[in-house]
PDB file of C-alpha atoms in Angstrom:
ATOM      1  CA  MET K   1      83.664 105.754 132.089  1.00  0.00           C
ATOM      2  CA  GLY K   2      84.627 106.440 128.498  1.00  0.00           C
ATOM      3  CA  VAL K   3      87.145 105.113 126.071  1.00  0.00           C
ATOM      4  CA  GLN K   4      90.049 107.503 125.143  1.00  0.00           C
ATOM      5  CA  LEU K   5      91.630 106.582 121.631  1.00  0.00           C
ATOM      6  CA  LEU K   6      95.378 107.589 121.208  1.00  0.00           C
ATOM      7  CA  ARG K   7      96.413 109.314 118.376  1.00  0.00           C
ATOM      8  CA  PHE K   8      98.095 107.334 115.548  1.00  0.00           C
ATOM      9  CA  GLU K   9      99.906 109.039 112.781  1.00  0.00           C
ATOM     10  CA  THR K  10     102.181 108.177 109.844  1.00  0.00           C
ATOM     11  CA  GLU K  11     104.877 110.168 107.723  1.00  0.00           C
ATOM     12  CA  CYS K  12     106.706 108.987 104.702  1.00  0.00           C
ATOM     13  CA  GLU K  13     109.837 110.582 103.116  1.00  0.00           C
ATOM     14  CA  GLU K  14     112.109 109.637 100.600  1.00  0.00           C
ATOM     15  CA  LEU K  15     115.708 109.244 101.545  1.00  0.00           C
ATOM     16  CA  ALA K  16     118.734 110.508  99.190  1.00  0.00           C
ATOM     17  CA  ASP K  17     119.532 106.934  98.397  1.00  0.00           C
ATOM     18  CA  GLY K  18     116.304 106.223  96.907  1.00  0.00           C
ATOM     19  CA  SER K  19     114.511 104.120  99.540  1.00  0.00           C
ATOM     20  CA  VAL K  20     111.602 105.564 101.596  1.00  0.00           C
ATOM     21  CA  ARG K  21     111.141 106.013 105.234  1.00  0.00           C
ATOM     22  CA  VAL K  22     107.621 105.341 106.968  1.00  0.00           C
ATOM     23  CA  CYS K  23     107.472 106.782 110.436  1.00  0.00           C
ATOM     24  CA  ALA K  24     104.827 105.796 112.558  1.00  0.00           C
ATOM     25  CA  HIS K  25     103.936 107.599 115.835  1.00  0.00           C
ATOM     26  CA  GLY K  26     101.648 106.081 118.646  1.00  0.00           C
ATOM     27  CA  GLU K  27     100.441 102.522 119.399  1.00  0.00           C
ATOM     28  CA  LEU K  28      99.852 100.173 116.709  1.00  0.00           C
ATOM     29  CA  ASP K  29      96.983  97.787 117.113  1.00  0.00           C
ATOM     30  CA  MET K  30      93.786  96.695 115.765  1.00  0.00           C
ATOM     31  CA  ALA K  31      92.254 100.038 116.013  1.00  0.00           C
ATOM     32  CA  THR K  32      95.400 101.833 114.181  1.00  0.00           C
ATOM     33  CA  ALA K  33      96.825  99.221 112.034  1.00  0.00           C
ATOM     34  CA  SER K  34      94.663 100.249 109.099  1.00  0.00           C
ATOM     35  CA  THR K  35      96.616 103.479 108.954  1.00  0.00           C
ATOM     36  CA  LEU K  36      99.898 102.043 108.644  1.00  0.00           C
ATOM     37  CA  GLU K  37      98.711  99.842 106.046  1.00  0.00           C
ATOM     38  CA  ARG K  38      97.230 102.834 103.818  1.00  0.00           C
ATOM     39  CA  ALA K  39     100.392 104.666 104.569  1.00  0.00           C
ATOM     40  CA  LEU K  40     102.582 101.705 103.442  1.00  0.00           C
ATOM     41  CA  VAL K  41     100.664 101.295 100.252  1.00  0.00           C
ATOM     42  CA  ASP K  42     100.505 105.147  99.389  1.00  0.00           C
ATOM     43  CA  CYS K  43     104.245 105.367 100.279  1.00  0.00           C
ATOM     44  CA  THR K  44     105.375 102.491  98.186  1.00  0.00           C
ATOM     45  CA  ARG K  45     103.073 103.305  94.958  1.00  0.00           C
ATOM     46  CA  GLU K  46     106.490 104.063  93.352  1.00  0.00           C
ATOM     47  CA  HIS K  47     108.237 100.688  94.077  1.00  0.00           C
ATOM     48  CA  HIS K  48     111.103 101.585  96.302  1.00  0.00           C
ATOM     49  CA  SER K  49     113.604  99.045  96.165  1.00  0.00           C
ATOM     50  CA  ARG K  50     114.025  99.458 100.264  1.00  0.00           C
ATOM     51  CA  VAL K  51     111.092 100.517 102.715  1.00  0.00           C
ATOM     52  CA  ILE K  52     112.371 101.496 106.173  1.00  0.00           C
ATOM     53  CA  VAL K  53     109.397 101.359 108.722  1.00  0.00           C
ATOM     54  CA  ASP K  54     110.529 103.648 111.722  1.00  0.00           C
ATOM     55  CA  LEU K  55     108.861 102.406 114.813  1.00  0.00           C
ATOM     56  CA  ALA K  56     110.779 104.506 117.463  1.00  0.00           C
ATOM     57  CA  ASP K  57     107.864 106.369 118.306  1.00  0.00           C
ATOM     58  CA  VAL K  58     105.594 103.286 118.610  1.00  0.00           C
ATOM     59  CA  PRO K  59     105.810 101.904 122.396  1.00  0.00           C
ATOM     60  CA  PHE K  60     103.371  99.163 121.746  1.00  0.00           C
ATOM     61  CA  MET K  61     102.375  96.975 118.751  1.00  0.00           C
ATOM     62  CA  ASP K  62      99.981  94.194 118.803  1.00  0.00           C
ATOM     63  CA  ALA K  63      99.594  91.014 116.405  1.00  0.00           C
ATOM     64  CA  SER K  64      97.173  93.537 113.888  1.00  0.00           C
ATOM     65  CA  GLY K  65     100.314  95.715 113.407  1.00  0.00           C
ATOM     66  CA  LEU K  66     102.526  92.806 112.982  1.00  0.00           C
ATOM     67  CA  ARG K  67     100.055  91.639 110.117  1.00  0.00           C
ATOM     68  CA  VAL K  68     100.437  94.855 108.279  1.00  0.00           C
ATOM     69  CA  LEU K  69     104.402  94.818 108.520  1.00  0.00           C
ATOM     70  CA  LEU K  70     104.464  91.326 107.207  1.00  0.00           C
ATOM     71  CA  SER K  71     101.881  91.733 104.436  1.00  0.00           C
ATOM     72  CA  ALA K  72     104.107  95.040 103.358  1.00  0.00           C
ATOM     73  CA  HIS K  73     107.063  92.707 103.605  1.00  0.00           C
ATOM     74  CA  ASP K  74     105.437  90.262 101.292  1.00  0.00           C
ATOM     75  CA  ARG K  75     104.789  93.119  98.629  1.00  0.00           C
ATOM     76  CA  GLN K  76     108.177  94.184  98.706  1.00  0.00           C
ATOM     77  CA  ARG K  77     109.699  90.772  98.228  1.00  0.00           C
ATOM     78  CA  LYS K  78     107.382  90.053  95.387  1.00  0.00           C
ATOM     79  CA  ASP K  79     108.871  93.222  93.834  1.00  0.00           C
ATOM     80  CA  ASP K  80     112.424  92.196  94.453  1.00  0.00           C
ATOM     81  CA  GLY K  81     112.583  94.756  97.110  1.00  0.00           C
ATOM     82  CA  GLU K  82     113.589  94.793 100.952  1.00  0.00           C
ATOM     83  CA  LEU K  83     111.417  95.940 103.741  1.00  0.00           C
ATOM     84  CA  VAL K  84     113.397  96.589 107.057  1.00  0.00           C
ATOM     85  CA  ILE K  85     112.284  97.821 110.672  1.00  0.00           C
ATOM     86  CA  ALA K  86     113.878 100.558 112.334  1.00  0.00           C
ATOM     87  CA  HIS K  87     114.185 101.554 115.895  1.00  0.00           C
ATOM     88  CA  PRO K  88     111.609  99.257 117.527  1.00  0.00           C
ATOM     89  CA  SER K  89     110.824  99.715 121.448  1.00  0.00           C
ATOM     90  CA  ARG K  90     111.520  96.704 123.732  1.00  0.00           C
ATOM     91  CA  GLN K  91     107.979  95.465 123.669  1.00  0.00           C
ATOM     92  CA  VAL K  92     107.809  95.621 119.726  1.00  0.00           C
ATOM     93  CA  VAL K  93     111.377  93.500 119.684  1.00  0.00           C
ATOM     94  CA  ARG K  94     109.560  90.741 121.602  1.00  0.00           C
ATOM     95  CA  LEU K  95     106.752  90.729 119.523  1.00  0.00           C
ATOM     96  CA  LEU K  96     109.140  90.526 116.230  1.00  0.00           C
ATOM     97  CA  ASP K  97     111.392  88.025 118.162  1.00  0.00           C
ATOM     98  CA  VAL K  98     108.167  85.584 118.373  1.00  0.00           C
ATOM     99  CA  ALA K  99     107.309  86.301 114.683  1.00  0.00           C
ATOM    100  CA  GLN K 100     110.990  85.757 113.686  1.00  0.00           C
ATOM    101  CA  ARG K 101     110.233  82.005 114.565  1.00  0.00           C
ATOM    102  CA  PHE K 102     107.986  82.043 111.519  1.00  0.00           C
ATOM    103  CA  THR K 103     108.924  84.582 109.176  1.00  0.00           C
ATOM    104  CA  LYS K 104     111.768  86.920 108.539  1.00  0.00           C
ATOM    105  CA  LEU K 105     111.108  90.766 109.309  1.00  0.00           C
ATOM    106  CA  PRO K 106     114.742  92.007 108.902  1.00  0.00           C
ATOM    107  CA  LEU K 107     115.776  95.044 111.672  1.00  0.00           C
ATOM    108  CA  ALA K 108     117.715  97.753 109.965  1.00  0.00           C
ATOM    109  CA  GLN K 109     121.109  98.388 111.813  1.00  0.00           C
ATOM    110  CA  GLY K 110     122.954 101.733 112.108  1.00  0.00           C
ATOM    111  CA  LEU K 111     120.175 103.876 110.995  1.00  0.00           C
ATOM    112  CA  ALA K 112     119.793 107.405 112.408  1.00  0.00           C
ATOM    113  CA  PRO K 113     116.411 108.402 113.236  1.00  0.00           C
ATOM    114  CA  PRO K 114     114.803 111.458 111.497  1.00  0.00           C
ATOM    115  CA  ALA K 115     115.868 114.733 112.249  1.00  0.00           C
ATOM    116  CA  GLY K 116     114.311 116.193 115.618  1.00  0.00           C
ATOM    117  CA  ARG K 117     113.672 112.662 117.041  1.00  0.00           C
ATOM    118  CA  ARG K 118     115.558 110.832 119.797  1.00  0.00           C
TER     119      ARG K 118
END
């Protein structure tokens, strides 16, 4: 029996307020975390003051994904910026709740998903 790898993709869009939204699609784990990490580095090269990581299409995230988000959060803070998580699934929220005991990854409130989603 072979192993089937699920596709993981990201997209980046600059919003009208000057912030940037990075949307992730697929399971975020050890096999795919580097894809999100590259996207976050590439999308934030211009040092946007606010980065929104939209996880509406991420049904699962493990510690590898959490590490990527924490690293991006630290980079934003060093540049006097902010990174927020938007639309996490229940499973992702549970993981973030555990992480909140050790660090603060803010969850965005009231953000609409990108056009064509949910």
